[in-house]
């Protein structure tokens, strides 16, 4: 039999295990032109929470009673498609099923000789590419500037901070535990850090950590941290609105301070960023990240959870900050 995980109900507030249904079906068979794929590594990502709402977005919402899906590295265990061979590994948006068939559309082959397979879900995958393209398209970092990053010990944030260092910037990271802030300073060379959970006043904490002000703010969390960062932006500062995880589980979106006069007074650019708008740039971004990895200029952290049945819990744990770096499930 083939284990599958379905969306049972749309969560209210923070997702719980009761929002997921564990089920089984017969193992599928590959028809002519198809592949049989066996899931190896499953990426769990904060944006999946948005797909659990019945709301129009840049990507279709999940349907209740249907399997969930995310980025998955899978092994080709059977191939009736001449473009793929048995034993090859592919990366794509696939269903939360142990085995599934595919016609090969939307799958990219991944080379385990070049990098560990899991890296294609993190630093060389969508999260690394998000960090790179957010900075490239909106941040436009210049040497000597100050880059502030929230979610700095996470998959996107940890790569964004390291790119800031490569570009010759002063990089300050915001994260939710002292263990995480220590880690990003030691492992990734961040110049300074702020623990947003223990800081009494984030506006002052950012001012102290960034004495020359903030030129680029890479925002992964939104909410009150964004309010505090905006109050510290320099003239012609750029704010990359990449994520707003602090708001994803809110049932009523809280209102914040009005931002118009702050943006006008300092000529600040604040722009929403969706990595999928730049699909044609994924290849070059991945190549650059791979080069930096080879040159030991970028490294990464992973939190690896074992077992197909633990995919929903690993996803829920993102909202508790239980991961350092990319959260991945080994099936
Ligand atoms: N726009 C795009 O195209 C795009 C693409 C990928 C990701 N994203 C967004 O980028 C952000 C980071 O994604 P990721 O994959 O790198 O996730 P991640 O940072 O690896 O994991 C989530 C982290 O968010 C922090 N967090 C959880 N609840 C929080 C809260 N209430 N307030 C502040 N921080 C909280 C936790 O770290 P702490 O312990 O530090 O709290 C947690 O470890 C997410 O908002 C995601 O939606 C956007």
Coordinates of C-alpha atoms and ligand atoms in Angstrom, one line a residue:
X1 CA 0.0 0.0 0.0
X2 CA 1.0 3.6 -0.5
X3 CA 0.8 6.1 2.4
X4 CA -0.7 9.6 1.6
X5 CA -1.4 12.7 3.6
X6 CA -4.5 14.8 2.9
X7 CA -5.8 18.1 4.1
X8 CA -8.6 17.2 6.4
X9 CA -9.8 20.7 7.3
X10 CA -8.7 24.2 6.8
X11 CA -6.8 25.2 10.0
X12 CA -8.1 28.0 12.2
X13 CA -5.1 29.7 13.7
X14 CA -2.0 27.5 14.2
X15 CA -2.3 24.2 12.3
X16 CA -2.7 21.1 14.4
X17 CA -2.3 17.4 13.5
X18 CA -6.1 17.1 13.4
X19 CA -6.0 19.2 10.3
X20 CA -4.3 16.4 8.4
X21 CA -5.6 13.0 7.4
X22 CA -3.2 10.0 7.1
X23 CA -4.6 7.5 4.5
X24 CA -3.5 4.7 2.2
X25 CA -4.2 3.9 -1.4
X26 CA -3.0 1.2 -3.8
X27 CA 0.6 1.8 -5.0
X28 CA 0.2 3.3 -8.5
X29 CA 1.8 1.9 -11.7
X30 CA 3.6 3.9 -14.3
X31 CA 1.7 3.9 -17.7
X32 CA 3.3 4.5 -21.1
X33 CA 5.3 7.8 -20.9
X34 CA 5.1 7.9 -17.2
X35 CA 7.6 7.5 -14.2
X36 CA 7.0 5.9 -10.9
X37 CA 8.6 8.2 -8.2
X38 CA 9.5 7.3 -4.7
X39 CA 9.7 10.3 -2.3
X40 CA 13.1 10.7 -0.6
X41 CA 13.2 14.2 0.9
X42 CA 10.2 16.4 1.6
X43 CA 10.5 20.2 2.1
X44 CA 8.0 21.8 4.5
X45 CA 7.6 25.5 4.1
X46 CA 5.8 28.3 5.8
X47 CA 4.0 29.3 2.5
X48 CA 2.0 26.1 2.6
X49 CA 0.0 27.6 5.4
X50 CA -1.3 30.2 2.9
X51 CA -2.4 27.4 0.6
X52 CA -4.5 25.9 3.4
X53 CA -6.8 29.0 3.3
X54 CA -9.5 29.2 0.7
X55 CA -8.2 32.5 -0.7
X56 CA -7.0 33.7 -4.1
X57 CA -3.2 34.0 -4.1
X58 CA -0.2 33.5 -6.4
X59 CA -0.7 29.8 -6.1
X60 CA -3.9 27.6 -6.0
X61 CA -5.2 26.8 -2.5
X62 CA -5.2 23.1 -1.4
X63 CA -8.5 21.3 -1.6
X64 CA -10.0 19.7 1.5
X65 CA -9.8 15.9 1.2
X66 CA -7.0 16.0 -1.4
X67 CA -3.2 15.3 -0.9
X68 CA -1.0 18.2 0.1
X69 CA 2.1 18.9 -1.9
X70 CA 5.5 20.6 -1.6
X71 CA 9.0 20.5 -3.0
X72 CA 10.2 16.9 -3.0
X73 CA 13.3 15.1 -4.1
X74 CA 12.2 11.7 -5.5
X75 CA 13.9 8.7 -7.0
X76 CA 12.8 7.4 -10.3
X77 CA 12.1 3.7 -9.5
X78 CA 10.5 2.8 -12.8
X79 CA 10.5 4.7 -16.1
X80 CA 8.4 4.4 -19.2
X81 CA 9.5 7.9 -20.3
X82 CA 12.7 8.1 -22.4
X83 CA 13.8 11.4 -20.8
X84 CA 14.3 9.8 -17.4
X85 CA 16.2 6.7 -16.3
X86 CA 15.6 4.4 -13.3
X87 CA 17.8 5.4 -10.4
X88 CA 17.9 9.1 -11.3
X89 CA 16.7 11.7 -8.8
X90 CA 14.3 14.5 -9.6
X91 CA 13.1 17.7 -7.8
X92 CA 9.6 19.0 -8.2
X93 CA 6.4 20.1 -6.6
X94 CA 5.0 16.6 -5.7
X95 CA 2.2 15.2 -3.6
X96 CA 2.7 14.0 0.0
X97 CA 2.6 10.4 -1.1
X98 CA 5.3 7.7 -0.7
X99 CA 5.0 6.7 -4.3
X100 CA 3.4 8.6 -7.2
X101 CA 3.4 8.7 -11.0
X102 CA 4.3 11.6 -13.2
X103 CA 4.6 12.4 -16.9
X104 CA 7.9 14.2 -16.1
X105 CA 6.5 17.7 -16.7
X106 CA 7.9 20.2 -14.1
X107 CA 10.5 17.8 -12.8
X108 CA 14.2 18.8 -12.7
X109 CA 16.9 16.2 -12.5
X110 CA 19.3 16.7 -9.6
X111 CA 22.9 15.5 -9.5
X112 CA 24.0 13.9 -6.2
X113 CA 27.6 14.1 -7.4
X114 CA 27.5 18.0 -7.4
X115 CA 25.8 18.5 -4.0
X116 CA 24.0 16.4 -1.4
X117 CA 20.4 15.8 -2.6
X118 CA 18.9 17.6 0.4
X119 CA 20.7 20.8 -0.6
X120 CA 18.4 21.0 -3.7
X121 CA 15.5 21.8 -1.3
X122 CA 17.5 24.4 0.6
X123 CA 20.5 26.4 -0.4
X124 CA 20.4 25.3 -4.0
X125 CA 16.6 25.1 -4.1
X126 CA 13.7 27.4 -3.8
X127 CA 14.7 28.9 -0.4
X128 CA 18.3 29.7 -1.5
X129 CA 17.1 31.1 -4.8
X130 CA 14.5 33.2 -2.9
X131 CA 17.2 34.8 -0.8
X132 CA 19.4 35.4 -3.9
X133 CA 16.7 36.8 -6.1
X134 CA 15.0 38.9 -3.4
X135 CA 18.3 40.7 -2.8
X136 CA 19.1 40.9 -6.5
X137 CA 15.8 42.2 -7.8
X138 CA 14.8 44.5 -4.9
X139 CA 17.6 44.7 -2.4
X140 CA 20.3 45.8 -4.9
X141 CA 22.9 45.7 -2.1
X142 CA 25.9 47.9 -2.4
X143 CA 29.3 47.3 -0.7
X144 CA 29.4 49.0 2.8
X145 CA 25.7 49.1 3.3
X146 CA 23.8 47.6 6.3
X147 CA 21.6 44.6 5.7
X148 CA 19.1 43.6 8.3
X149 CA 17.5 40.1 8.0
X150 CA 14.6 38.7 10.0
X151 CA 14.1 34.9 10.2
X152 CA 17.9 35.0 10.0
X153 CA 18.5 31.5 11.3
X154 CA 16.0 30.0 8.8
X155 CA 16.3 28.6 5.3
X156 CA 15.9 31.9 3.4
X157 CA 17.3 34.3 6.0
X158 CA 20.6 32.4 6.7
X159 CA 21.4 32.5 2.9
X160 CA 20.4 36.1 2.6
X161 CA 22.7 37.1 5.4
X162 CA 25.6 35.2 3.9
X163 CA 25.1 36.9 0.5
X164 CA 25.2 40.2 2.3
X165 CA 28.6 39.3 3.7
X166 CA 29.8 38.2 0.2
X167 CA 28.7 41.6 -1.1
X168 CA 30.8 43.4 1.6
X169 CA 27.9 44.6 3.8
X170 CA 27.4 44.8 7.5
X171 CA 24.8 42.1 8.3
X172 CA 22.6 42.0 11.3
X173 CA 20.3 39.0 11.9
X174 CA 17.1 38.7 13.9
X175 CA 16.1 35.3 15.3
X176 CA 14.1 33.8 18.1
X177 CA 16.6 32.1 20.4
X178 CA 20.1 32.8 21.7
X179 CA 21.3 29.5 20.3
X180 CA 20.2 30.6 16.9
X181 CA 21.7 34.1 17.1
X182 CA 25.0 32.6 18.3
X183 CA 25.0 30.1 15.5
X184 CA 24.5 32.6 12.7
X185 CA 27.2 34.7 14.1
X186 CA 29.7 31.8 14.4
X187 CA 28.8 29.8 11.4
X188 CA 27.7 32.4 8.9
X189 CA 29.7 35.5 10.0
X190 CA 26.8 37.8 10.8
X191 CA 28.2 41.0 12.3
X192 CA 25.5 41.3 14.9
X193 CA 22.2 39.7 16.0
X194 CA 19.0 40.4 17.9
X195 CA 16.8 37.9 19.7
X196 CA 13.4 39.3 19.1
X197 CA 11.8 37.2 21.8
X198 CA 14.0 38.6 24.6
X199 CA 14.4 42.2 23.3
X200 CA 12.0 44.5 25.2
X201 CA 12.0 47.2 22.5
X202 CA 12.8 46.1 18.9
X203 CA 13.0 49.6 17.6
X204 CA 15.8 50.5 20.0
X205 CA 17.5 47.1 19.6
X206 CA 17.7 47.6 15.9
X207 CA 19.0 51.2 16.4
X208 CA 21.8 49.9 18.6
X209 CA 22.7 47.0 16.4
X210 CA 22.7 49.2 13.3
X211 CA 24.3 52.5 14.3
X212 CA 24.5 53.6 10.7
X213 CA 20.8 52.8 10.1
X214 CA 19.4 50.1 7.8
X215 CA 19.9 50.3 4.0
X216 CA 18.2 47.0 3.1
X217 CA 15.8 45.0 5.2
X218 CA 15.1 41.4 4.1
X219 CA 11.8 40.7 5.8
X220 CA 10.7 37.1 6.4
X221 CA 8.4 37.8 9.3
X222 CA 6.4 41.0 8.9
X223 CA 4.3 42.3 11.8
X224 CA 5.9 44.2 14.7
X225 CA 9.4 43.4 13.6
X226 CA 8.7 45.1 10.3
X227 CA 7.3 48.1 12.1
X228 CA 10.5 48.4 14.2
X229 CA 12.8 47.9 11.1
X230 CA 10.9 50.6 9.1
X231 CA 11.6 53.1 11.9
X232 CA 15.3 52.5 11.3
X233 CA 15.5 52.7 7.5
X234 CA 18.0 55.1 5.9
X235 CA 17.2 57.4 3.0
X236 CA 16.6 55.4 -0.2
X237 CA 16.4 52.2 1.9
X238 CA 14.9 49.1 0.3
X239 CA 12.5 46.7 2.1
X240 CA 12.1 43.2 0.6
X241 CA 8.7 41.8 1.7
X242 CA 9.5 38.2 1.2
X243 CA 7.4 36.6 4.0
X244 CA 5.2 37.5 7.0
X245 CA 5.3 34.3 9.1
X246 CA 4.3 36.2 12.2
X247 CA 0.9 36.8 10.6
X248 CA 0.2 33.5 8.8
X249 CA -1.8 32.0 11.7
X250 CA -3.7 35.2 12.7
X251 CA -7.4 34.8 12.3
X252 CA -7.8 38.6 12.1
X253 CA -4.8 40.5 10.7
X254 CA -3.6 43.0 13.3
X255 CA -3.3 46.6 12.1
X256 CA 0.1 48.4 12.5
X257 CA 1.3 51.9 12.4
X258 CA 0.6 53.8 9.1
X259 CA 3.7 53.7 7.0
X260 CA 3.1 56.3 4.3
X261 CA 5.0 59.2 5.9
X262 CA 7.9 56.9 6.9
X263 CA 8.3 55.8 3.3
X264 CA 7.9 59.3 1.9
X265 CA 10.3 61.0 4.3
X266 CA 13.1 58.6 3.5
X267 CA 12.2 57.7 -0.1
X268 CA 12.0 54.1 0.9
X269 CA 11.2 51.4 -1.5
X270 CA 9.0 48.6 0.0
X271 CA 8.2 45.8 -2.4
X272 CA 6.4 42.5 -2.2
X273 CA 8.5 39.7 -3.6
X274 CA 7.3 36.3 -5.0
X275 CA 10.1 34.1 -6.2
X276 CA 7.9 32.4 -8.8
X277 CA 7.7 35.7 -10.7
X278 CA 11.3 35.1 -11.7
X279 CA 11.4 31.5 -12.9
X280 CA 13.6 32.4 -15.8
X281 CA 16.3 33.5 -13.4
X282 CA 16.3 30.3 -11.3
X283 CA 19.1 28.6 -13.3
X284 CA 21.6 31.5 -13.1
X285 CA 20.7 32.0 -9.4
X286 CA 21.3 28.3 -8.6
X287 CA 24.6 28.3 -10.5
X288 CA 25.9 31.3 -8.5
X289 CA 24.8 29.7 -5.2
X290 CA 26.6 26.5 -6.2
X291 CA 29.8 28.4 -7.1
X292 CA 29.7 30.1 -3.7
X293 CA 29.2 26.8 -2.0
X294 CA 32.1 25.3 -3.9
X295 CA 34.3 28.2 -2.9
X296 CA 33.2 27.8 0.8
X297 CA 31.6 31.2 0.8
X298 CA 28.2 29.9 1.6
X299 CA 27.3 27.1 4.0
X300 CA 24.0 25.9 5.4
X301 CA 22.1 24.5 8.3
X302 CA 19.4 21.8 8.1
X303 CA 16.9 20.4 10.5
X304 CA 16.2 16.8 9.4
X305 CA 13.1 14.9 10.7
X306 CA 12.7 11.2 9.9
X307 CA 9.6 9.5 8.7
X308 CA 6.8 10.1 6.2
X309 CA 4.2 10.3 9.0
X310 CA 6.1 13.2 10.6
X311 CA 5.7 15.6 7.6
X312 CA 2.7 17.4 9.2
X313 CA 4.4 17.8 12.6
X314 CA 7.6 19.1 10.9
X315 CA 5.4 21.7 9.1
X316 CA 3.7 22.7 12.4
X317 CA 7.1 23.0 14.1
X318 CA 8.1 25.8 11.7
X319 CA 5.7 28.1 13.5
X320 CA 7.4 27.2 16.9
X321 CA 10.8 28.0 15.5
X322 CA 12.0 24.4 16.0
X323 CA 14.1 24.4 12.9
X324 CA 17.5 25.8 12.3
X325 CA 18.1 26.3 8.6
X326 CA 16.0 24.3 6.2
X327 CA 13.4 22.0 7.6
X328 CA 13.4 18.7 5.7
X329 CA 11.8 15.3 6.2
X330 CA 13.6 12.1 5.2
X331 CA 10.9 9.7 4.1
Ligands
LIG1 N1 8.1 35.3 -1.3 C1 8.6 34.1 -1.7 O1 8.6 33.8 -2.8 C2 9.0 33.2 -0.6 C3 9.7 32.0 -0.9 C4 10.1 31.2 0.2 C5 9.9 31.6 1.5 N2 9.2 32.8 1.7 C6 8.9 33.2 3.1 O2 10.1 33.5 3.7 C7 10.0 33.3 5.1 C8 11.0 32.3 5.6 O3 10.8 31.0 5.0 P1 11.8 29.8 5.3 O4 11.4 28.7 4.4 O5 13.2 30.3 5.3 O6 11.3 29.4 6.8 P2 12.3 29.3 8.0 O7 12.8 30.6 8.3 O8 13.3 28.2 7.7 O9 11.3 28.7 9.2 C9 10.4 29.5 9.8 C10 11.0 30.4 10.9 O10 10.2 31.5 11.2 C11 10.3 31.9 12.5 N3 9.0 32.2 13.1 C12 8.0 31.4 13.3 N4 7.0 32.0 13.8 C13 7.3 33.3 13.9 C14 6.7 34.5 14.4 N5 5.4 34.5 14.9 N6 7.4 35.7 14.4 C15 8.6 35.7 13.9 N7 9.3 34.6 13.4 C16 8.6 33.4 13.5 C17 11.0 30.8 13.3 O11 12.3 31.2 13.7 P3 12.6 32.0 15.0 O12 13.0 30.9 16.0 O13 13.7 32.9 14.7 O14 11.3 32.6 15.5 C18 11.1 29.6 12.3 O15 12.2 28.8 12.4 C19 8.6 32.8 5.3 O16 7.8 33.9 5.7 C20 8.2 32.3 4.0 O17 6.8 32.3 3.8 C21 8.7 33.5 0.7

